[in-house]
Amino acid sequence: MSMLSRVADALYWMARYSERTENNAHILNVQLLKMLEQSGTEYEYLDDWESVLDICASKEEYHEKYGTIRVNLLIDYLLFSEQNSNALLKTLVAVRENARITRDMIPIELWEVQNAFYLYLKNDITERAKPFPLISLNYFLQSVSKTSMTATGLIESSMDRDLPYHFMQIGKWLERMEKTIRMMLITIEHIKLSNLTYEAADGTFLLNLTRATETYFKKHHSADLKSVLSFLIVDVRCPRSISFCLNNTKQALIAIENAHFTSEFSIVFSQLQSLNTMIHKLDINALSVEETYLAIEKMLTLCIDFSHSFSTIYHFHEAVSPN
């Protein structure tokens, strides 16, 4: 491979952190909008906030440090806390740092966008008094999403389809796939803990979290959880589904190897194939809540195993907490 592994590593992690930042900003914004629209008390939303915490960070780390959930404290933890390795501030800094390392490999406009947003974050947002008003937080999170969409547009319209692009694609699709699986797991876990009827459970909140609401309702009339889970797993045309992310990951991996299929490639590709086989054999409608949870948990394990194998074969470092 002609590209230095440290450069490929930086491109891969820039894409992963960028996708993680966009997803976490969107998830937090969905929950904030839900509070604003329904004007409920803080207590009424604690279960939803716990789910958001579980998806975006470590629930165990938060409870160990702070104990009970308080909305303003949790928002600060998810956005700015030095104790949270996936805080939005830290992932944005990681995106900018990896963009700096790979400036010669990416469009100059992409570096300028990431650097400008980092400076805005450092000089404006972090200096404001806390807690922020919810309306201000909503505006900030929308700015994060717009910056991410601008960056995605620059990548798709300006980058040659060579190694840098394909390493970024694997980072992007793998991060999205893992996040979607985690969101499904947390949703099912909530059903289990609440002793809700699986058949009557609503999947609208999960659709909102995954940005798949509009796509889903173009094809379905009911948002029962089983239908939503099946859609997010097997629909090959939905950009947020497991199948869509998996297919794009496979295409990028094949492009990196450029037909020079080594034994190492066979190992990682077979892991993706195992996940693909599992997806196509899965029938959500025939499973109980517990069986569904175990099946999706296995999906996550296969996804993480591929991530580790891919990093090992291409000599990537394990991600460290962004400084």
PDB file of C-alpha atoms in Angstrom:
ATOM      1  CA  MET A   1       0.000   0.000   0.000  1.00  0.00           C
ATOM      2  CA  SER A   2       1.432   3.350  -1.062  1.00  0.00           C
ATOM      3  CA  MET A   3      -0.163   5.399   1.690  1.00  0.00           C
ATOM      4  CA  LEU A   4       1.547   5.684   5.066  1.00  0.00           C
ATOM      5  CA  SER A   5      -0.437   3.878   7.734  1.00  0.00           C
ATOM      6  CA  ARG A   6      -0.409   6.935  10.026  1.00  0.00           C
ATOM      7  CA  VAL A   7      -2.061   9.025   7.271  1.00  0.00           C
ATOM      8  CA  ALA A   8      -4.641   6.322   6.546  1.00  0.00           C
ATOM      9  CA  ASP A   9      -5.193   6.067  10.295  1.00  0.00           C
ATOM     10  CA  ALA A  10      -5.856   9.821  10.563  1.00  0.00           C
ATOM     11  CA  LEU A  11      -8.260   9.789   7.603  1.00  0.00           C
ATOM     12  CA  TYR A  12     -10.163   6.842   9.044  1.00  0.00           C
ATOM     13  CA  TRP A  13     -10.503   8.412  12.489  1.00  0.00           C
ATOM     14  CA  MET A  14     -11.340  11.844  11.100  1.00  0.00           C
ATOM     15  CA  ALA A  15     -14.301  10.248   9.315  1.00  0.00           C
ATOM     16  CA  ARG A  16     -15.344   8.251  12.376  1.00  0.00           C
ATOM     17  CA  TYR A  17     -15.171  11.241  14.723  1.00  0.00           C
ATOM     18  CA  SER A  18     -16.984  13.412  12.201  1.00  0.00           C
ATOM     19  CA  GLU A  19     -19.819  10.884  11.906  1.00  0.00           C
ATOM     20  CA  ARG A  20     -19.892  10.454  15.694  1.00  0.00           C
ATOM     21  CA  THR A  21     -20.083  14.217  16.192  1.00  0.00           C
ATOM     22  CA  GLU A  22     -22.957  14.609  13.734  1.00  0.00           C
ATOM     23  CA  ASN A  23     -24.883  11.673  15.178  1.00  0.00           C
ATOM     24  CA  ASN A  24     -24.478  12.757  18.797  1.00  0.00           C
ATOM     25  CA  ALA A  25     -25.432  16.358  17.971  1.00  0.00           C
ATOM     26  CA  HIS A  26     -28.549  15.133  16.184  1.00  0.00           C
ATOM     27  CA  ILE A  27     -29.543  12.771  19.010  1.00  0.00           C
ATOM     28  CA  LEU A  28     -29.160  15.511  21.606  1.00  0.00           C
ATOM     29  CA  ASN A  29     -31.108  17.949  19.439  1.00  0.00           C
ATOM     30  CA  VAL A  30     -33.976  15.458  19.006  1.00  0.00           C
ATOM     31  CA  GLN A  31     -34.291  15.190  22.772  1.00  0.00           C
ATOM     32  CA  LEU A  32     -34.093  18.957  23.333  1.00  0.00           C
ATOM     33  CA  LEU A  33     -36.781  19.598  20.713  1.00  0.00           C
ATOM     34  CA  LYS A  34     -38.977  16.979  22.334  1.00  0.00           C
ATOM     35  CA  MET A  35     -38.714  18.869  25.631  1.00  0.00           C
ATOM     36  CA  LEU A  36     -39.418  22.232  24.032  1.00  0.00           C
ATOM     37  CA  GLU A  37     -42.431  20.994  22.071  1.00  0.00           C
ATOM     38  CA  GLN A  38     -44.085  19.128  24.921  1.00  0.00           C
ATOM     39  CA  SER A  39     -43.134  21.548  27.741  1.00  0.00           C
ATOM     40  CA  GLY A  40     -42.888  18.758  30.285  1.00  0.00           C
ATOM     41  CA  THR A  41     -41.006  18.721  33.545  1.00  0.00           C
ATOM     42  CA  GLU A  42     -37.465  17.469  33.853  1.00  0.00           C
ATOM     43  CA  TYR A  43     -38.634  14.372  35.720  1.00  0.00           C
ATOM     44  CA  GLU A  44     -40.873  13.228  32.878  1.00  0.00           C
ATOM     45  CA  TYR A  45     -37.891  12.922  30.511  1.00  0.00           C
ATOM     46  CA  LEU A  46     -35.392  11.084  32.708  1.00  0.00           C
ATOM     47  CA  ASP A  47     -35.881   7.736  30.937  1.00  0.00           C
ATOM     48  CA  ASP A  48     -35.311   9.359  27.540  1.00  0.00           C
ATOM     49  CA  TRP A  49     -32.261  11.235  28.839  1.00  0.00           C
ATOM     50  CA  GLU A  50     -30.847   8.002  30.222  1.00  0.00           C
ATOM     51  CA  SER A  51     -31.248   6.442  26.768  1.00  0.00           C
ATOM     52  CA  VAL A  52     -29.515   9.433  25.154  1.00  0.00           C
ATOM     53  CA  LEU A  53     -26.666   9.121  27.673  1.00  0.00           C
ATOM     54  CA  ASP A  54     -26.339   5.410  26.956  1.00  0.00           C
ATOM     55  CA  ILE A  55     -26.157   6.019  23.202  1.00  0.00           C
ATOM     56  CA  CYS A  56     -23.781   8.998  23.241  1.00  0.00           C
ATOM     57  CA  ALA A  57     -21.454   8.222  26.151  1.00  0.00           C
ATOM     58  CA  SER A  58     -20.873   5.867  29.084  1.00  0.00           C
ATOM     59  CA  LYS A  59     -23.806   5.685  31.486  1.00  0.00           C
ATOM     60  CA  GLU A  60     -21.610   3.968  34.065  1.00  0.00           C
ATOM     61  CA  GLU A  61     -18.950   6.704  33.947  1.00  0.00           C
ATOM     62  CA  TYR A  62     -21.569   9.432  34.292  1.00  0.00           C
ATOM     63  CA  HIS A  63     -23.311   7.813  37.276  1.00  0.00           C
ATOM     64  CA  GLU A  64     -19.973   7.085  38.946  1.00  0.00           C
ATOM     65  CA  LYS A  65     -19.051  10.764  38.767  1.00  0.00           C
ATOM     66  CA  TYR A  66     -22.402  12.526  39.195  1.00  0.00           C
ATOM     67  CA  GLY A  67     -24.874  10.010  40.560  1.00  0.00           C
ATOM     68  CA  THR A  68     -28.385  11.023  39.502  1.00  0.00           C
ATOM     69  CA  ILE A  69     -29.306  12.506  36.127  1.00  0.00           C
ATOM     70  CA  ARG A  70     -29.941  16.245  35.993  1.00  0.00           C
ATOM     71  CA  VAL A  71     -30.676  17.668  32.568  1.00  0.00           C
ATOM     72  CA  ASN A  72     -28.372  20.725  32.634  1.00  0.00           C
ATOM     73  CA  LEU A  73     -25.528  18.683  34.112  1.00  0.00           C
ATOM     74  CA  LEU A  74     -26.033  15.902  31.560  1.00  0.00           C
ATOM     75  CA  ILE A  75     -26.097  18.350  28.649  1.00  0.00           C
ATOM     76  CA  ASP A  76     -22.818  19.864  29.821  1.00  0.00           C
ATOM     77  CA  TYR A  77     -21.360  16.343  30.197  1.00  0.00           C
ATOM     78  CA  LEU A  78     -22.364  15.370  26.658  1.00  0.00           C
ATOM     79  CA  LEU A  79     -21.122  18.621  25.139  1.00  0.00           C
ATOM     80  CA  PHE A  80     -18.086  19.888  27.036  1.00  0.00           C
ATOM     81  CA  SER A  81     -16.961  17.610  29.882  1.00  0.00           C
ATOM     82  CA  GLU A  82     -13.261  16.745  30.126  1.00  0.00           C
ATOM     83  CA  GLN A  83     -14.323  13.502  31.831  1.00  0.00           C
ATOM     84  CA  ASN A  84     -16.321  12.333  28.791  1.00  0.00           C
ATOM     85  CA  SER A  85     -14.107  11.014  25.986  1.00  0.00           C
ATOM     86  CA  ASN A  86     -17.012  11.320  23.538  1.00  0.00           C
ATOM     87  CA  ALA A  87     -18.076  14.838  24.511  1.00  0.00           C
ATOM     88  CA  LEU A  88     -18.936  16.892  21.451  1.00  0.00           C
ATOM     89  CA  LEU A  89     -16.109  19.316  22.152  1.00  0.00           C
ATOM     90  CA  LYS A  90     -13.566  16.476  22.201  1.00  0.00           C
ATOM     91  CA  THR A  91     -14.789  14.784  19.031  1.00  0.00           C
ATOM     92  CA  LEU A  92     -14.808  18.124  17.170  1.00  0.00           C
ATOM     93  CA  VAL A  93     -11.231  18.741  18.290  1.00  0.00           C
ATOM     94  CA  ALA A  94     -10.296  15.232  17.102  1.00  0.00           C
ATOM     95  CA  VAL A  95     -11.860  15.889  13.686  1.00  0.00           C
ATOM     96  CA  ARG A  96      -9.885  19.112  13.314  1.00  0.00           C
ATOM     97  CA  GLU A  97      -6.604  17.525  14.484  1.00  0.00           C
ATOM     98  CA  ASN A  98      -6.894  14.606  12.064  1.00  0.00           C
ATOM     99  CA  ALA A  99      -7.813  17.042   9.276  1.00  0.00           C
ATOM    100  CA  ARG A 100      -4.648  19.016  10.098  1.00  0.00           C
ATOM    101  CA  ILE A 101      -2.516  15.863   9.850  1.00  0.00           C
ATOM    102  CA  THR A 102      -4.003  14.958   6.453  1.00  0.00           C
ATOM    103  CA  ARG A 103      -4.216  18.439   4.876  1.00  0.00           C
ATOM    104  CA  ASP A 104      -2.282  17.257   1.827  1.00  0.00           C
ATOM    105  CA  MET A 105      -4.771  14.430   1.241  1.00  0.00           C
ATOM    106  CA  ILE A 106      -8.093  16.244   1.597  1.00  0.00           C
ATOM    107  CA  PRO A 107      -9.637  19.247  -0.212  1.00  0.00           C
ATOM    108  CA  ILE A 108      -8.313  22.532   1.194  1.00  0.00           C
ATOM    109  CA  GLU A 109     -11.910  23.702   1.612  1.00  0.00           C
ATOM    110  CA  LEU A 110     -12.580  20.737   3.917  1.00  0.00           C
ATOM    111  CA  TRP A 111      -9.684  21.734   6.173  1.00  0.00           C
ATOM    112  CA  GLU A 112     -10.876  25.343   6.183  1.00  0.00           C
ATOM    113  CA  VAL A 113     -14.413  24.337   7.196  1.00  0.00           C
ATOM    114  CA  GLN A 114     -13.212  22.109  10.029  1.00  0.00           C
ATOM    115  CA  ASN A 115     -10.675  24.643  11.266  1.00  0.00           C
ATOM    116  CA  ALA A 116     -13.131  27.556  11.142  1.00  0.00           C
ATOM    117  CA  PHE A 117     -15.726  25.664  13.139  1.00  0.00           C
ATOM    118  CA  TYR A 118     -13.097  24.644  15.701  1.00  0.00           C
ATOM    119  CA  LEU A 119     -12.109  28.299  16.160  1.00  0.00           C
ATOM    120  CA  TYR A 120     -15.759  29.314  16.509  1.00  0.00           C
ATOM    121  CA  LEU A 121     -16.206  26.599  19.122  1.00  0.00           C
ATOM    122  CA  LYS A 122     -13.075  27.603  21.016  1.00  0.00           C
ATOM    123  CA  ASN A 123     -13.501  31.380  20.888  1.00  0.00           C
ATOM    124  CA  ASP A 124     -17.267  31.741  21.173  1.00  0.00           C
ATOM    125  CA  ILE A 125     -19.134  28.718  22.464  1.00  0.00           C
ATOM    126  CA  THR A 126     -16.808  27.526  25.235  1.00  0.00           C
ATOM    127  CA  GLU A 127     -16.481  31.045  26.647  1.00  0.00           C
ATOM    128  CA  ARG A 128     -20.220  31.481  27.226  1.00  0.00           C
ATOM    129  CA  ALA A 129     -21.721  31.201  30.665  1.00  0.00           C
ATOM    130  CA  LYS A 130     -23.420  27.898  31.423  1.00  0.00           C
ATOM    131  CA  PRO A 131     -26.045  26.519  31.447  1.00  0.00           C
ATOM    132  CA  PHE A 132     -27.027  27.598  27.936  1.00  0.00           C
ATOM    133  CA  PRO A 133     -30.677  28.391  27.171  1.00  0.00           C
ATOM    134  CA  LEU A 134     -32.267  25.484  25.281  1.00  0.00           C
ATOM    135  CA  ILE A 135     -32.908  27.684  22.239  1.00  0.00           C
ATOM    136  CA  SER A 136     -29.186  28.597  22.082  1.00  0.00           C
ATOM    137  CA  LEU A 137     -28.229  24.942  22.392  1.00  0.00           C
ATOM    138  CA  ASN A 138     -30.608  24.084  19.578  1.00  0.00           C
ATOM    139  CA  TYR A 139     -28.942  26.693  17.353  1.00  0.00           C
ATOM    140  CA  PHE A 140     -25.459  25.425  18.231  1.00  0.00           C
ATOM    141  CA  LEU A 141     -26.372  21.799  17.522  1.00  0.00           C
ATOM    142  CA  GLN A 142     -27.890  22.790  14.183  1.00  0.00           C
ATOM    143  CA  SER A 143     -24.583  24.541  13.384  1.00  0.00           C
ATOM    144  CA  VAL A 144     -22.740  21.300  14.104  1.00  0.00           C
ATOM    145  CA  SER A 145     -25.052  19.417  11.730  1.00  0.00           C
ATOM    146  CA  LYS A 146     -24.711  22.028   8.985  1.00  0.00           C
ATOM    147  CA  THR A 147     -20.919  21.963   9.271  1.00  0.00           C
ATOM    148  CA  SER A 148     -20.942  18.162   9.038  1.00  0.00           C
ATOM    149  CA  MET A 149     -23.206  18.233   5.965  1.00  0.00           C
ATOM    150  CA  THR A 150     -20.944  20.834   4.336  1.00  0.00           C
ATOM    151  CA  ALA A 151     -17.923  18.637   5.020  1.00  0.00           C
ATOM    152  CA  THR A 152     -19.715  15.600   3.563  1.00  0.00           C
ATOM    153  CA  GLY A 153     -20.610  17.574   0.435  1.00  0.00           C
ATOM    154  CA  LEU A 154     -16.998  18.655  -0.044  1.00  0.00           C
ATOM    155  CA  ILE A 155     -15.777  15.079   0.328  1.00  0.00           C
ATOM    156  CA  GLU A 156     -18.299  13.698  -2.162  1.00  0.00           C
ATOM    157  CA  SER A 157     -17.858  16.468  -4.748  1.00  0.00           C
ATOM    158  CA  SER A 158     -14.132  17.198  -4.496  1.00  0.00           C
ATOM    159  CA  MET A 159     -12.190  14.060  -3.558  1.00  0.00           C
ATOM    160  CA  ASP A 160     -10.762  11.591  -6.051  1.00  0.00           C
ATOM    161  CA  ARG A 161     -11.987   8.043  -5.538  1.00  0.00           C
ATOM    162  CA  ASP A 162      -8.608   6.762  -4.411  1.00  0.00           C
ATOM    163  CA  LEU A 163      -7.183   5.498  -1.109  1.00  0.00           C
ATOM    164  CA  PRO A 164      -7.822   8.578   1.091  1.00  0.00           C
ATOM    165  CA  TYR A 165     -11.462   8.644   0.055  1.00  0.00           C
ATOM    166  CA  HIS A 166     -11.988   4.923   0.643  1.00  0.00           C
ATOM    167  CA  PHE A 167     -10.374   4.923   4.109  1.00  0.00           C
ATOM    168  CA  MET A 168     -12.682   7.796   5.048  1.00  0.00           C
ATOM    169  CA  GLN A 169     -15.670   5.893   3.691  1.00  0.00           C
ATOM    170  CA  ILE A 170     -14.934   2.860   5.846  1.00  0.00           C
ATOM    171  CA  GLY A 171     -14.628   5.104   8.902  1.00  0.00           C
ATOM    172  CA  LYS A 172     -17.908   6.844   8.110  1.00  0.00           C
ATOM    173  CA  TRP A 173     -20.036   3.778   7.357  1.00  0.00           C
ATOM    174  CA  LEU A 174     -18.589   1.682  10.153  1.00  0.00           C
ATOM    175  CA  GLU A 175     -19.254   4.423  12.716  1.00  0.00           C
ATOM    176  CA  ARG A 176     -22.819   4.883  11.452  1.00  0.00           C
ATOM    177  CA  MET A 177     -23.472   1.149  11.483  1.00  0.00           C
ATOM    178  CA  GLU A 178     -22.267   0.789  15.075  1.00  0.00           C
ATOM    179  CA  LYS A 179     -24.304   3.799  16.204  1.00  0.00           C
ATOM    180  CA  THR A 180     -27.507   2.507  14.590  1.00  0.00           C
ATOM    181  CA  ILE A 181     -27.026  -0.889  16.220  1.00  0.00           C
ATOM    182  CA  ARG A 182     -26.423   0.731  19.623  1.00  0.00           C
ATOM    183  CA  MET A 183     -29.579   2.815  19.267  1.00  0.00           C
ATOM    184  CA  MET A 184     -31.599  -0.309  18.497  1.00  0.00           C
ATOM    185  CA  LEU A 185     -30.096  -2.112  21.497  1.00  0.00           C
ATOM    186  CA  ILE A 186     -30.864   0.719  23.902  1.00  0.00           C
ATOM    187  CA  THR A 187     -34.437   0.931  22.585  1.00  0.00           C
ATOM    188  CA  ILE A 188     -35.013  -2.790  23.113  1.00  0.00           C
ATOM    189  CA  GLU A 189     -33.378  -2.672  26.538  1.00  0.00           C
ATOM    190  CA  HIS A 190     -35.823   0.082  27.491  1.00  0.00           C
ATOM    191  CA  ILE A 191     -38.703  -2.193  26.409  1.00  0.00           C
ATOM    192  CA  LYS A 192     -37.307  -4.993  28.571  1.00  0.00           C
ATOM    193  CA  LEU A 193     -36.814  -2.852  31.673  1.00  0.00           C
ATOM    194  CA  SER A 194     -40.221  -1.190  31.351  1.00  0.00           C
ATOM    195  CA  ASN A 195     -42.063  -4.474  30.834  1.00  0.00           C
ATOM    196  CA  LEU A 196     -43.791  -2.998  27.802  1.00  0.00           C
ATOM    197  CA  THR A 197     -45.594  -5.153  25.263  1.00  0.00           C
ATOM    198  CA  TYR A 198     -43.215  -5.694  22.353  1.00  0.00           C
ATOM    199  CA  GLU A 199     -45.979  -5.840  19.754  1.00  0.00           C
ATOM    200  CA  ALA A 200     -47.467  -2.527  20.915  1.00  0.00           C
ATOM    201  CA  ALA A 201     -44.150  -0.662  21.295  1.00  0.00           C
ATOM    202  CA  ASP A 202     -43.767   2.464  19.161  1.00  0.00           C
ATOM    203  CA  GLY A 203     -40.628   2.973  17.074  1.00  0.00           C
ATOM    204  CA  THR A 204     -41.064   6.678  16.258  1.00  0.00           C
ATOM    205  CA  PHE A 205     -38.430   7.881  18.727  1.00  0.00           C
ATOM    206  CA  LEU A 206     -35.918   5.398  17.282  1.00  0.00           C
ATOM    207  CA  LEU A 207     -36.690   6.658  13.768  1.00  0.00           C
ATOM    208  CA  ASN A 208     -36.127  10.239  14.928  1.00  0.00           C
ATOM    209  CA  LEU A 209     -32.813   9.330  16.549  1.00  0.00           C
ATOM    210  CA  THR A 210     -31.575   7.589  13.392  1.00  0.00           C
ATOM    211  CA  ARG A 211     -32.783  10.319  10.998  1.00  0.00           C
ATOM    212  CA  ALA A 212     -34.835   7.719   9.161  1.00  0.00           C
ATOM    213  CA  THR A 213     -38.343   9.060   9.889  1.00  0.00           C
ATOM    214  CA  GLU A 214     -39.053  10.593   6.484  1.00  0.00           C
ATOM    215  CA  THR A 215     -37.601   7.653   4.563  1.00  0.00           C
ATOM    216  CA  TYR A 216     -39.554   5.151   6.663  1.00  0.00           C
ATOM    217  CA  PHE A 217     -42.954   6.809   6.327  1.00  0.00           C
ATOM    218  CA  LYS A 218     -42.639   6.984   2.549  1.00  0.00           C
ATOM    219  CA  LYS A 219     -42.852   3.194   2.609  1.00  0.00           C
ATOM    220  CA  HIS A 220     -44.788   2.327   5.783  1.00  0.00           C
ATOM    221  CA  HIS A 221     -47.895   3.595   7.533  1.00  0.00           C
ATOM    222  CA  SER A 222     -47.357   2.159  11.011  1.00  0.00           C
ATOM    223  CA  ALA A 223     -44.319   2.807  13.223  1.00  0.00           C
ATOM    224  CA  ASP A 224     -44.609  -0.286  15.405  1.00  0.00           C
ATOM    225  CA  LEU A 225     -41.184  -1.173  16.792  1.00  0.00           C
ATOM    226  CA  LYS A 226     -40.848  -4.533  15.019  1.00  0.00           C
ATOM    227  CA  SER A 227     -41.398  -2.920  11.604  1.00  0.00           C
ATOM    228  CA  VAL A 228     -38.979  -0.105  12.425  1.00  0.00           C
ATOM    229  CA  LEU A 229     -36.271  -2.516  13.590  1.00  0.00           C
ATOM    230  CA  SER A 230     -36.668  -4.655  10.474  1.00  0.00           C
ATOM    231  CA  PHE A 231     -36.480  -1.537   8.284  1.00  0.00           C
ATOM    232  CA  LEU A 232     -33.320  -0.260   9.994  1.00  0.00           C
ATOM    233  CA  ILE A 233     -31.659  -3.634   9.559  1.00  0.00           C
ATOM    234  CA  VAL A 234     -32.524  -4.807   6.028  1.00  0.00           C
ATOM    235  CA  ASP A 235     -33.651  -1.860   3.879  1.00  0.00           C
ATOM    236  CA  VAL A 236     -30.826  -1.521   1.356  1.00  0.00           C
ATOM    237  CA  ARG A 237     -31.964   1.934   0.159  1.00  0.00           C
ATOM    238  CA  CYS A 238     -32.077   3.668   3.540  1.00  0.00           C
ATOM    239  CA  PRO A 239     -28.733   5.446   4.232  1.00  0.00           C
ATOM    240  CA  ARG A 240     -29.130   4.761   7.955  1.00  0.00           C
ATOM    241  CA  SER A 241     -29.813   1.031   7.727  1.00  0.00           C
ATOM    242  CA  ILE A 242     -27.340  -1.692   8.689  1.00  0.00           C
ATOM    243  CA  SER A 243     -27.534  -3.226   5.198  1.00  0.00           C
ATOM    244  CA  PHE A 244     -26.807   0.098   3.477  1.00  0.00           C
ATOM    245  CA  CYS A 245     -23.806   0.822   5.728  1.00  0.00           C
ATOM    246  CA  LEU A 246     -22.520  -2.735   5.376  1.00  0.00           C
ATOM    247  CA  ASN A 247     -22.704  -2.685   1.570  1.00  0.00           C
ATOM    248  CA  ASN A 248     -20.803   0.604   1.409  1.00  0.00           C
ATOM    249  CA  THR A 249     -18.188  -0.676   3.845  1.00  0.00           C
ATOM    250  CA  LYS A 250     -17.628  -3.753   1.665  1.00  0.00           C
ATOM    251  CA  GLN A 251     -17.297  -1.645  -1.487  1.00  0.00           C
ATOM    252  CA  ALA A 252     -14.718   0.635   0.144  1.00  0.00           C
ATOM    253  CA  LEU A 253     -12.728  -2.331   1.466  1.00  0.00           C
ATOM    254  CA  ILE A 254     -12.614  -3.931  -1.991  1.00  0.00           C
ATOM    255  CA  ALA A 255     -11.522  -0.601  -3.508  1.00  0.00           C
ATOM    256  CA  ILE A 256      -8.658  -0.315  -0.992  1.00  0.00           C
ATOM    257  CA  GLU A 257      -7.356  -3.758  -1.916  1.00  0.00           C
ATOM    258  CA  ASN A 258      -7.749  -3.008  -5.651  1.00  0.00           C
ATOM    259  CA  ALA A 259      -8.120  -6.708  -6.539  1.00  0.00           C
ATOM    260  CA  HIS A 260      -4.931  -7.663  -4.631  1.00  0.00           C
ATOM    261  CA  PHE A 261      -6.844  -9.867  -2.234  1.00  0.00           C
ATOM    262  CA  THR A 262      -4.443 -10.975   0.485  1.00  0.00           C
ATOM    263  CA  SER A 263      -5.063 -13.522   3.231  1.00  0.00           C
ATOM    264  CA  GLU A 264      -5.516 -10.622   5.659  1.00  0.00           C
ATOM    265  CA  PHE A 265      -8.182  -9.150   3.402  1.00  0.00           C
ATOM    266  CA  SER A 266      -9.976 -12.499   3.380  1.00  0.00           C
ATOM    267  CA  ILE A 267     -10.151 -12.413   7.181  1.00  0.00           C
ATOM    268  CA  VAL A 268     -11.798  -9.004   7.441  1.00  0.00           C
ATOM    269  CA  PHE A 269     -14.023  -9.538   4.407  1.00  0.00           C
ATOM    270  CA  SER A 270     -15.306 -12.824   5.838  1.00  0.00           C
ATOM    271  CA  GLN A 271     -16.309 -10.940   8.998  1.00  0.00           C
ATOM    272  CA  LEU A 272     -18.437  -8.596   6.929  1.00  0.00           C
ATOM    273  CA  GLN A 273     -19.908 -11.556   5.087  1.00  0.00           C
ATOM    274  CA  SER A 274     -20.828 -13.195   8.399  1.00  0.00           C
ATOM    275  CA  LEU A 275     -22.693 -10.048   9.405  1.00  0.00           C
ATOM    276  CA  ASN A 276     -24.375  -9.917   5.996  1.00  0.00           C
ATOM    277  CA  THR A 277     -25.497 -13.564   6.280  1.00  0.00           C
ATOM    278  CA  MET A 278     -26.890 -12.968   9.749  1.00  0.00           C
ATOM    279  CA  ILE A 279     -28.874  -9.937   8.594  1.00  0.00           C
ATOM    280  CA  HIS A 280     -30.497 -11.792   5.709  1.00  0.00           C
ATOM    281  CA  LYS A 281     -31.456 -14.755   7.883  1.00  0.00           C
ATOM    282  CA  LEU A 282     -32.935 -12.606  10.643  1.00  0.00           C
ATOM    283  CA  ASP A 283     -36.721 -12.464  10.979  1.00  0.00           C
ATOM    284  CA  ILE A 284     -37.574  -9.858  13.617  1.00  0.00           C
ATOM    285  CA  ASN A 285     -41.288 -10.747  13.526  1.00  0.00           C
ATOM    286  CA  ALA A 286     -40.519 -14.282  14.686  1.00  0.00           C
ATOM    287  CA  LEU A 287     -38.410 -13.235  17.682  1.00  0.00           C
ATOM    288  CA  SER A 288     -39.233 -12.358  21.269  1.00  0.00           C
ATOM    289  CA  VAL A 289     -37.857  -9.224  22.930  1.00  0.00           C
ATOM    290  CA  GLU A 290     -35.014 -11.192  24.504  1.00  0.00           C
ATOM    291  CA  GLU A 291     -34.191 -13.019  21.253  1.00  0.00           C
ATOM    292  CA  THR A 292     -34.175  -9.723  19.338  1.00  0.00           C
ATOM    293  CA  TYR A 293     -31.856  -8.159  21.894  1.00  0.00           C
ATOM    294  CA  LEU A 294     -29.406 -11.076  21.682  1.00  0.00           C
ATOM    295  CA  ALA A 295     -29.446 -11.036  17.874  1.00  0.00           C
ATOM    296  CA  ILE A 296     -28.729  -7.303  17.650  1.00  0.00           C
ATOM    297  CA  GLU A 297     -26.101  -7.621  20.369  1.00  0.00           C
ATOM    298  CA  LYS A 298     -24.392 -10.235  18.187  1.00  0.00           C
ATOM    299  CA  MET A 299     -24.531  -7.771  15.268  1.00  0.00           C
ATOM    300  CA  LEU A 300     -22.688  -5.230  17.397  1.00  0.00           C
ATOM    301  CA  THR A 301     -20.054  -7.807  18.365  1.00  0.00           C
ATOM    302  CA  LEU A 302     -19.436  -8.695  14.701  1.00  0.00           C
ATOM    303  CA  CYS A 303     -19.192  -5.019  13.813  1.00  0.00           C
ATOM    304  CA  ILE A 304     -16.673  -4.316  16.603  1.00  0.00           C
ATOM    305  CA  ASP A 305     -14.671  -7.430  15.691  1.00  0.00           C
ATOM    306  CA  PHE A 306     -14.382  -6.175  12.118  1.00  0.00           C
ATOM    307  CA  SER A 307     -13.279  -2.752  13.358  1.00  0.00           C
ATOM    308  CA  HIS A 308     -10.510  -4.306  15.471  1.00  0.00           C
ATOM    309  CA  SER A 309      -9.354  -6.620  12.667  1.00  0.00           C
ATOM    310  CA  PHE A 310      -9.342  -3.795  10.130  1.00  0.00           C
ATOM    311  CA  SER A 311      -7.299  -1.576  12.454  1.00  0.00           C
ATOM    312  CA  THR A 312      -4.822  -4.378  13.118  1.00  0.00           C
ATOM    313  CA  ILE A 313      -4.319  -5.335   9.462  1.00  0.00           C
ATOM    314  CA  TYR A 314      -3.789  -1.759   8.317  1.00  0.00           C
ATOM    315  CA  HIS A 315      -1.634  -0.912  11.360  1.00  0.00           C
ATOM    316  CA  PHE A 316      -4.004   1.630  12.867  1.00  0.00           C
ATOM    317  CA  HIS A 317      -3.783   2.745  16.473  1.00  0.00           C
ATOM    318  CA  GLU A 318      -6.687   2.319  18.824  1.00  0.00           C
ATOM    319  CA  ALA A 319      -8.528   5.608  19.182  1.00  0.00           C
ATOM    320  CA  VAL A 320      -7.457   7.576  22.234  1.00  0.00           C
ATOM    321  CA  SER A 321      -9.530  10.141  24.055  1.00  0.00           C
ATOM    322  CA  PRO A 322      -9.280  13.404  22.124  1.00  0.00           C
ATOM    323  CA  ASN A 323      -7.417  16.131  23.999  1.00  0.00           C
TER     324      ASN A 323
END
